[in-house]
Short mmCIF file of C-alpha atoms and ligand atoms in Angstrom, two decimals:
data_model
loop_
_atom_site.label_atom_id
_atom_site.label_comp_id
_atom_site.label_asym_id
_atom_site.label_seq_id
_atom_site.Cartn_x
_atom_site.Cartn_y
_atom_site.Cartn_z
CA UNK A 1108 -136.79 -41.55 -106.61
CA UNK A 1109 -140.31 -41.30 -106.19
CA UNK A 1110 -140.19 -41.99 -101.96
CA UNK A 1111 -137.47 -39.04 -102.07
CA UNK A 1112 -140.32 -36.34 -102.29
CA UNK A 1113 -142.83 -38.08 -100.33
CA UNK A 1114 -143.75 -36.04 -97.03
CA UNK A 1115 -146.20 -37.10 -94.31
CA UNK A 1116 -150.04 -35.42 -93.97
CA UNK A 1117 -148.93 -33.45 -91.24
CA UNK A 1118 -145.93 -31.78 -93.39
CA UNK A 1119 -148.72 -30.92 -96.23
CA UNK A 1120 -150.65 -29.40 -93.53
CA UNK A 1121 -147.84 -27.41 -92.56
CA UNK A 1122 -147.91 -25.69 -95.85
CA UNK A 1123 -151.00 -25.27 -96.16
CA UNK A 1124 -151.31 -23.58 -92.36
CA UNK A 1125 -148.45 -21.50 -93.45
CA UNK A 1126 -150.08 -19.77 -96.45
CA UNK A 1127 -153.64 -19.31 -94.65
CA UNK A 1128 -151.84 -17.54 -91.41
CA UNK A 1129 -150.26 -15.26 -94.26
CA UNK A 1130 -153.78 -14.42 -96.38
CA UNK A 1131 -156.46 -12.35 -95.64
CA UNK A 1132 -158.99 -14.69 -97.23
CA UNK A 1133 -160.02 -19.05 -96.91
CA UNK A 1134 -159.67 -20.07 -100.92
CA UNK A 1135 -162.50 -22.23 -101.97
CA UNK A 1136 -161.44 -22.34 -105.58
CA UNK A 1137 -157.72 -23.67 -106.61
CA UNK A 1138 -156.62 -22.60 -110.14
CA UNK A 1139 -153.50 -23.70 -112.01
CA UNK A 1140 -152.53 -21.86 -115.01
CA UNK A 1141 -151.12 -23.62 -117.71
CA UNK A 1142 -148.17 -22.41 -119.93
CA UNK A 1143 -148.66 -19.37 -121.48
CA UNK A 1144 -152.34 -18.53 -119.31
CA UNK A 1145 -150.69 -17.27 -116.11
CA UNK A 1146 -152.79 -14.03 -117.18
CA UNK A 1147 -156.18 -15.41 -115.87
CA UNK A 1148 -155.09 -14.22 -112.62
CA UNK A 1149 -155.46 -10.73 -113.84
CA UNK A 1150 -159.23 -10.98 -113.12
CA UNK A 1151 -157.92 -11.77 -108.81
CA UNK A 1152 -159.36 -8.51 -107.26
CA UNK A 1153 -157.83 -7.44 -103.71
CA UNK A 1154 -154.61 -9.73 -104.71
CA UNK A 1155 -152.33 -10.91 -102.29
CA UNK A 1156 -148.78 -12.96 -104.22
CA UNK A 1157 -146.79 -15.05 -102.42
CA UNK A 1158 -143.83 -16.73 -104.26
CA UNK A 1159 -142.60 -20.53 -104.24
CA UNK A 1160 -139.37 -19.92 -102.69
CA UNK A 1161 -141.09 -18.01 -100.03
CA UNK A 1162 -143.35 -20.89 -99.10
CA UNK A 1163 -141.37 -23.63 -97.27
CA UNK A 1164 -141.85 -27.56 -98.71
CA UNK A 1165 -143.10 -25.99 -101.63
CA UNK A 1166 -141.32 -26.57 -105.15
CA UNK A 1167 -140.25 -24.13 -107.00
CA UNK A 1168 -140.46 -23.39 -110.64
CA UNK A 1169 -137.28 -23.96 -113.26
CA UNK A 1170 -139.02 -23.34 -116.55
CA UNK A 1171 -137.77 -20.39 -117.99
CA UNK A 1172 -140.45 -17.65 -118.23
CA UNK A 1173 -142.37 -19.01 -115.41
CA UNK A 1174 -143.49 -16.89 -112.54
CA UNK A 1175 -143.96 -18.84 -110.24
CA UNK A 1176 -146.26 -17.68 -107.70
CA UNK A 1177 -149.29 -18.07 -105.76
CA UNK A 1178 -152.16 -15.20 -106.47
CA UNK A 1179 -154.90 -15.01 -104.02
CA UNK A 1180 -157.74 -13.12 -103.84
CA UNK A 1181 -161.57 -12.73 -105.05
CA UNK A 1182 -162.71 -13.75 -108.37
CA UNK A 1183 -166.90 -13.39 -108.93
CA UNK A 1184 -167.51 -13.37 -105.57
CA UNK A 1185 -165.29 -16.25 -104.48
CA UNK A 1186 -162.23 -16.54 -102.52
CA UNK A 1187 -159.39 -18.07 -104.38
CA UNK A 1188 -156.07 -18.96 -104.70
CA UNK A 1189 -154.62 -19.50 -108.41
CA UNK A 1190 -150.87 -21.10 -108.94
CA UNK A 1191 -148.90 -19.19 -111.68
CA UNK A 1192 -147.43 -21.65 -113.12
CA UNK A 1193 -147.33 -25.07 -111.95
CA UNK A 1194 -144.75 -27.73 -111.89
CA UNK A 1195 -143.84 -30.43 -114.45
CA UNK A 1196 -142.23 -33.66 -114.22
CA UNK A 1197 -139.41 -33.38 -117.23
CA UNK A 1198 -138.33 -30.34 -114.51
CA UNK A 1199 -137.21 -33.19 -112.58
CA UNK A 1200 -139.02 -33.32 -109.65
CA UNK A 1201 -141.21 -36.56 -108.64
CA UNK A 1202 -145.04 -36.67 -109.60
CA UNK A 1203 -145.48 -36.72 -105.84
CA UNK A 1204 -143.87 -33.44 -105.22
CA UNK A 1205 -145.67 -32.16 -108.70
CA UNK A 1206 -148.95 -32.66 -107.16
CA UNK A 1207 -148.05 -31.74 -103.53
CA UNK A 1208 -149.85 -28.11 -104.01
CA UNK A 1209 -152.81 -30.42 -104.93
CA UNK A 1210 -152.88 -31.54 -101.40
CA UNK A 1211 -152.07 -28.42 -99.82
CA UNK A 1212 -154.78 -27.17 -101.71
CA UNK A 1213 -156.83 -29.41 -100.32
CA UNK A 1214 -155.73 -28.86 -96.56
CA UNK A 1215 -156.37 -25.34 -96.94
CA UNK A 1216 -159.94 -26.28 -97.38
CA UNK A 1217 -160.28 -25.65 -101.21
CA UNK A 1218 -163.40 -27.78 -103.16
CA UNK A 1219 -162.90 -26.97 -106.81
CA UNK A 1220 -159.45 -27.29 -109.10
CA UNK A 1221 -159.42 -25.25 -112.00
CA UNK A 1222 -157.16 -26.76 -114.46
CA UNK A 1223 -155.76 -25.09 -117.94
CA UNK A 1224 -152.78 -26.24 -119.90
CA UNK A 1225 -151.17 -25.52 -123.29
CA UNK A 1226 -151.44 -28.66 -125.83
CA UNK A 1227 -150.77 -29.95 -129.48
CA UNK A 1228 -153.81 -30.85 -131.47
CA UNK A 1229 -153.57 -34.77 -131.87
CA UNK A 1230 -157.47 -34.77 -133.17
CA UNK A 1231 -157.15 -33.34 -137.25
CA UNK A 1232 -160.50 -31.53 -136.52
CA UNK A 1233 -158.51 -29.47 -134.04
CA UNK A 1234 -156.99 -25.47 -134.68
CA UNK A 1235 -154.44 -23.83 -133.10
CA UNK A 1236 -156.43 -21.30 -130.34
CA UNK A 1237 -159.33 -23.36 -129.92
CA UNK A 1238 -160.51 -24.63 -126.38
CA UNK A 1239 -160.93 -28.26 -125.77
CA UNK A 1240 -162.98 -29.37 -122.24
CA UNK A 1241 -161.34 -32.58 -121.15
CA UNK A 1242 -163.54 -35.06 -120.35
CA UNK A 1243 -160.74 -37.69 -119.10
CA UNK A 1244 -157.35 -38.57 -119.75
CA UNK A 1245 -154.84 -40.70 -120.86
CA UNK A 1246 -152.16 -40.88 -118.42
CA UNK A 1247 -149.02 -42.56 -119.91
CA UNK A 1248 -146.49 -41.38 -116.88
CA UNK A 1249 -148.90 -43.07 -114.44
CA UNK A 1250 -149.68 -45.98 -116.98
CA UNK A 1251 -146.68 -48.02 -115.95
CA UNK A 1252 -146.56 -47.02 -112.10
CA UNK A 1253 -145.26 -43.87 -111.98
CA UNK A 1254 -148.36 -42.50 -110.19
CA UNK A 1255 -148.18 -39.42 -107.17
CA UNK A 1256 -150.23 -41.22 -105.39
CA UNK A 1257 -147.08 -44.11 -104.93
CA UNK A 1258 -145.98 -45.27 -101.68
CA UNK A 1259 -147.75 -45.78 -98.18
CA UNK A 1260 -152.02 -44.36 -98.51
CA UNK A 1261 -152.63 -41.89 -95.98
CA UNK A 1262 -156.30 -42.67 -95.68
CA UNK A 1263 -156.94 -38.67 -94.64
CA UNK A 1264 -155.96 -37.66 -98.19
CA UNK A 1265 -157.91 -41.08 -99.98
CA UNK A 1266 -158.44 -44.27 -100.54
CA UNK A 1267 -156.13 -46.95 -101.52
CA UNK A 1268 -157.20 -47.44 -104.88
CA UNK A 1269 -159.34 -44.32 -105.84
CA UNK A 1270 -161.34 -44.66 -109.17
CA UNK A 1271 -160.88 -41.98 -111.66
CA UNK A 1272 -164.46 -42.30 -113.77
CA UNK A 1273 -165.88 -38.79 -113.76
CA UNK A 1274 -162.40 -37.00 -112.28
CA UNK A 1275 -163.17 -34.35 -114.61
CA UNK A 1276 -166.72 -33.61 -113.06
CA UNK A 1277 -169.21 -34.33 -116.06
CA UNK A 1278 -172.00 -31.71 -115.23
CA UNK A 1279 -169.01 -28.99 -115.03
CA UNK A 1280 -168.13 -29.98 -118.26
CA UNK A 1281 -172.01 -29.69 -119.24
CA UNK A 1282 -172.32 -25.98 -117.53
CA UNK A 1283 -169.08 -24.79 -119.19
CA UNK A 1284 -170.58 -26.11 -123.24
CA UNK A 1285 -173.54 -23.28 -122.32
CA UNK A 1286 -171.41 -20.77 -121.22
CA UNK A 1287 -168.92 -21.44 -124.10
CA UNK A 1288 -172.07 -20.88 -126.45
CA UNK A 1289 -173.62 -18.07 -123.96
CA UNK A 1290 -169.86 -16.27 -125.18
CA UNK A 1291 -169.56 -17.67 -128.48
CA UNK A 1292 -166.63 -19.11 -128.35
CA UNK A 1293 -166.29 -20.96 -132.11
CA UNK A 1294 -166.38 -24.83 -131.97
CA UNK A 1295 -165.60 -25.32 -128.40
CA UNK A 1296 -164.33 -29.02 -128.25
CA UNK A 1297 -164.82 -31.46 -125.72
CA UNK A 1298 -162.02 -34.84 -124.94
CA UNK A 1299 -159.05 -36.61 -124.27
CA UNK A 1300 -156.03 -35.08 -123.02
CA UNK A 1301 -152.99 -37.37 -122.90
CA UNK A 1302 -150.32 -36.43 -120.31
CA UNK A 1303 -146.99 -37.47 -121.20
CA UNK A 1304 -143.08 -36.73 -119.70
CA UNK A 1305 -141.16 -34.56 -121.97
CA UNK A 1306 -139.86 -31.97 -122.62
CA UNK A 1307 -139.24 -33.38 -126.14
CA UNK A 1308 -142.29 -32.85 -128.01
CA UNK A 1309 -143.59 -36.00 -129.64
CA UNK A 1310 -142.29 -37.82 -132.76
CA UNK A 1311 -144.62 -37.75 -136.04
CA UNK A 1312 -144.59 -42.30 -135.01
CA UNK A 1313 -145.60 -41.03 -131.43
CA UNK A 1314 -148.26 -38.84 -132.60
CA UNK A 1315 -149.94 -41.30 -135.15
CA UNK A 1316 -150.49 -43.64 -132.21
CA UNK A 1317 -151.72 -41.35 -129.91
CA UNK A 1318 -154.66 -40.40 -132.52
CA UNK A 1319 -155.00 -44.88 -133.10
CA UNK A 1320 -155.72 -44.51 -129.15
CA UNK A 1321 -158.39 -42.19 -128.95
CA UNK A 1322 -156.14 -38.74 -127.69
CA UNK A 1323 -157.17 -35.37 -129.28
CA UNK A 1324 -154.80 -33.13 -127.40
CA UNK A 1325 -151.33 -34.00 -125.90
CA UNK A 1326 -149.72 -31.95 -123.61
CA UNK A 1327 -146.95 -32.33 -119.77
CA UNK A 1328 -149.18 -31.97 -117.58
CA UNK A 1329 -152.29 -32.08 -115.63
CA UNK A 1330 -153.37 -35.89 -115.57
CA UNK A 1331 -151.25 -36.31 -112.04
CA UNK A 1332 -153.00 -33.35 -110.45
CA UNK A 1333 -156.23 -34.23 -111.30
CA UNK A 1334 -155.13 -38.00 -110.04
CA UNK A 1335 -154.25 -36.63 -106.84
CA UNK A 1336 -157.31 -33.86 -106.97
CA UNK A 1337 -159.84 -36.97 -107.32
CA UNK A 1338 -157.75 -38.93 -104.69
CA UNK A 1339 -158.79 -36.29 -102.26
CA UNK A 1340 -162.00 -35.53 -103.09
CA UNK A 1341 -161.97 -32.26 -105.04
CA UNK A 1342 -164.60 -31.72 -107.55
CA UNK A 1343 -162.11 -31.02 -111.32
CA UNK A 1344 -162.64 -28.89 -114.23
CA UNK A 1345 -159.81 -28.77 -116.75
CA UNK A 1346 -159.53 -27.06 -120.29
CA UNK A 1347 -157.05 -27.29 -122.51
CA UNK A 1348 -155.71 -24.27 -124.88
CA UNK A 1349 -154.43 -25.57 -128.27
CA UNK A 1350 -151.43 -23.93 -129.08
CA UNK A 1351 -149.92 -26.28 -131.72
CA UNK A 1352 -151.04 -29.15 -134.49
CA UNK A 1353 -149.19 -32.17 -133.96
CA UNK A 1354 -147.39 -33.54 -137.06
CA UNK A 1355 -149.34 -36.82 -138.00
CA UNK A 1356 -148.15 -36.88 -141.90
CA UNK A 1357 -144.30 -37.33 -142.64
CA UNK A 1358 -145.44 -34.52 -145.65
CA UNK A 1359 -147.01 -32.14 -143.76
CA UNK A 1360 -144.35 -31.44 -140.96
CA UNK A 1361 -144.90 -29.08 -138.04
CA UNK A 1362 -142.46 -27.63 -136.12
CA UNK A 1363 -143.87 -26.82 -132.27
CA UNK A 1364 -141.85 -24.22 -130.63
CA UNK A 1365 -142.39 -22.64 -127.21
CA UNK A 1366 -142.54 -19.41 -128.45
CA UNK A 1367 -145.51 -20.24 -130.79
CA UNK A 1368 -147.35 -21.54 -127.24
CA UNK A 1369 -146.43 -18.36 -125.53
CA UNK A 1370 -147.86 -16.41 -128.95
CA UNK A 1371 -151.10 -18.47 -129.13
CA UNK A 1372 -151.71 -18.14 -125.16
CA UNK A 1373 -151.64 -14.06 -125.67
CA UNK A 1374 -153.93 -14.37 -128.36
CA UNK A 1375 -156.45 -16.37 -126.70
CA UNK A 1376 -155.98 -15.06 -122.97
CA UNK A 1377 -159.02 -12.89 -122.22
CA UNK A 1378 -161.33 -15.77 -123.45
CA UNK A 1379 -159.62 -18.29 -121.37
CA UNK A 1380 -159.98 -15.78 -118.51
CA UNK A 1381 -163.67 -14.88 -119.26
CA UNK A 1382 -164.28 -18.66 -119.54
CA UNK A 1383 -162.80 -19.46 -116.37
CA UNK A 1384 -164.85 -16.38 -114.63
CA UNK A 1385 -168.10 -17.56 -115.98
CA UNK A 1386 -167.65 -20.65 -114.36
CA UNK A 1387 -166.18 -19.54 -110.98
CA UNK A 1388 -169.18 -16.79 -110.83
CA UNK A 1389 -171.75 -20.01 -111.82
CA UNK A 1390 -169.99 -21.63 -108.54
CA UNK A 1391 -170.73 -18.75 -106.73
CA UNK A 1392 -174.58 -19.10 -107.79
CA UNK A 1393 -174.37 -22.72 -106.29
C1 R1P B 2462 -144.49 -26.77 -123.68
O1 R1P B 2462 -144.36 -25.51 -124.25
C2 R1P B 2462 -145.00 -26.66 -122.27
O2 R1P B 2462 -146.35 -26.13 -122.33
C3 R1P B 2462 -147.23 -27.00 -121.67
C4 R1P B 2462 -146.56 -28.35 -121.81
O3 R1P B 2462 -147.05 -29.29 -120.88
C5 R1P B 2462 -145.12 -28.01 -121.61
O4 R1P B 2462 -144.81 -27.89 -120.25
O5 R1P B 2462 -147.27 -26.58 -120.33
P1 R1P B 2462 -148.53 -26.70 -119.36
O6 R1P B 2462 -149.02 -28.10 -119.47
O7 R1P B 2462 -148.02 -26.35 -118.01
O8 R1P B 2462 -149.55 -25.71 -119.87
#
């Protein structure tokens, strides 16, 4: 149950006190590395790892693969602290707990989340490796009620009923098109990432509505930690990696596998990570 994971402001603070008496820097950047992109932490100079199980209240990790890990450190000038990887809902833990580092985050005095994931192409103008800004999102967890932000409103973390026009901060989105084209990156797209439960990926019926509803990339993640990153006031940018076409044609099938998303994330790492500099160092600039 959703109240099962819910823990008070001054247990999130307790976290979040916890990893600052243990670093050697005050993050003002939060990053979360989506499947398959836990390499952008590579660029983290002077380094510091802590791991989820060594982090009381924290959750910890049960995709296979995953790290699972906190990196902190500099990146263009900036302290931050980057999660490596994150946690997902079909891992069966409550949205709440998903999106406690959010709040920790936030307690620790961080201003920006970084967000990447791996998703399937829903839009057919969409190839596998490209880069897709989100601009918003389609949240079908939270849709029906199943939101992080459930149960009693601490008013320290946000309001009641917090709006979620412009969670993904539009001129962010505007600064990261030039630096896309400043790099070259091909056909950088910009729009709608749809978050829904898994871990079965999506029928060819589930697909062909998602594109009738306006989705271009689907994916397990990210619309609750943005939720609760807007909730609390931190300023969002999010980019998806598309590491799989979703089957919209009973004739043209396509098979999504997890080792394809690992593949695709290798291939496409040191843009991701250059990408995500750029805008870090043009935060720096601010
Ligand atoms: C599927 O391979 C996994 O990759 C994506 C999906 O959401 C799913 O968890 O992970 P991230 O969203 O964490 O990148």
């Amino acid at each position: 149950k959703s109240e099962e994971n819910h823990i008070p402001y001054e247990a999130v603070k307790a976290i979040a006190d916890n990893i600052l008496s243990r670093i050697q820097v005050k993050p003002v950047i939060g990053i979360i590395c989506g499947s398959g992109l836990g390499s952008l932490t590579e660029a983290i100079t002077n380094a510091q790892n802590i791991e989820y199980k060594d982090i009381p209240g924290f959750p910890v990790s049960t995709v296979a693969g995953h790290v699972g890990r906190l990196v902190v450190g500099m990146l263009e000038g900036l302290p931050v602290l980057a999660m490596q990887e994150r946690f997902h809902y079909y891992e069966g833990y409550s949205l709440i707990k998903c999106a406690r580092p959010v709040r920790v985050m936030k307690l620790m005095g961080i201003e920006y989340l970084m967000v990447t994931n791996a998703a399937s192409g829903i839009n057919p103008a969409y190839k596998v490796g490209d880069i897709m800004l989100i601009r918003d999102h389609i949240n079908f967890v939270g849709i029906s009620g199943n939101s992080p932000l459930r149960g009693p409103n601490d008013e320290r973390f946000g309001p009641r009923f917090p709006p979620m026009t412009d969670a993904y901060d539009p001129a962010l989105i505007t600064r990261a098109l030039g630096i896309a084209e400043e790099m070259g990156i091909q056909d950088v797209k910009v729009g709608t990432y749809c978050f829904l439960g898994g871990p079965n990926q999506e029928s060819i019926a589930e697909c062909k509505m998602l594109h009738t509803i306006g989705v271009d990339a689907v994916g397990m993640s990210t619309a609750h930690e943005v939720v609760t990153a807007q909730h609390c006031g931190l300023k969002v940018f999010a980019f998806s990696l598309i590491t799989s076409k979703a089957s919209l044609d009973y004739e043209k099938k396509e098979y999504a596998n997890r080792a394809e998303v690992v593949a695709v994330g290798k291939s496409r790492e040191s843009t991701c990570r250059e990408l995500m500099c750029r805008m870090i160092k043009s935060i720096a600039a601010e």
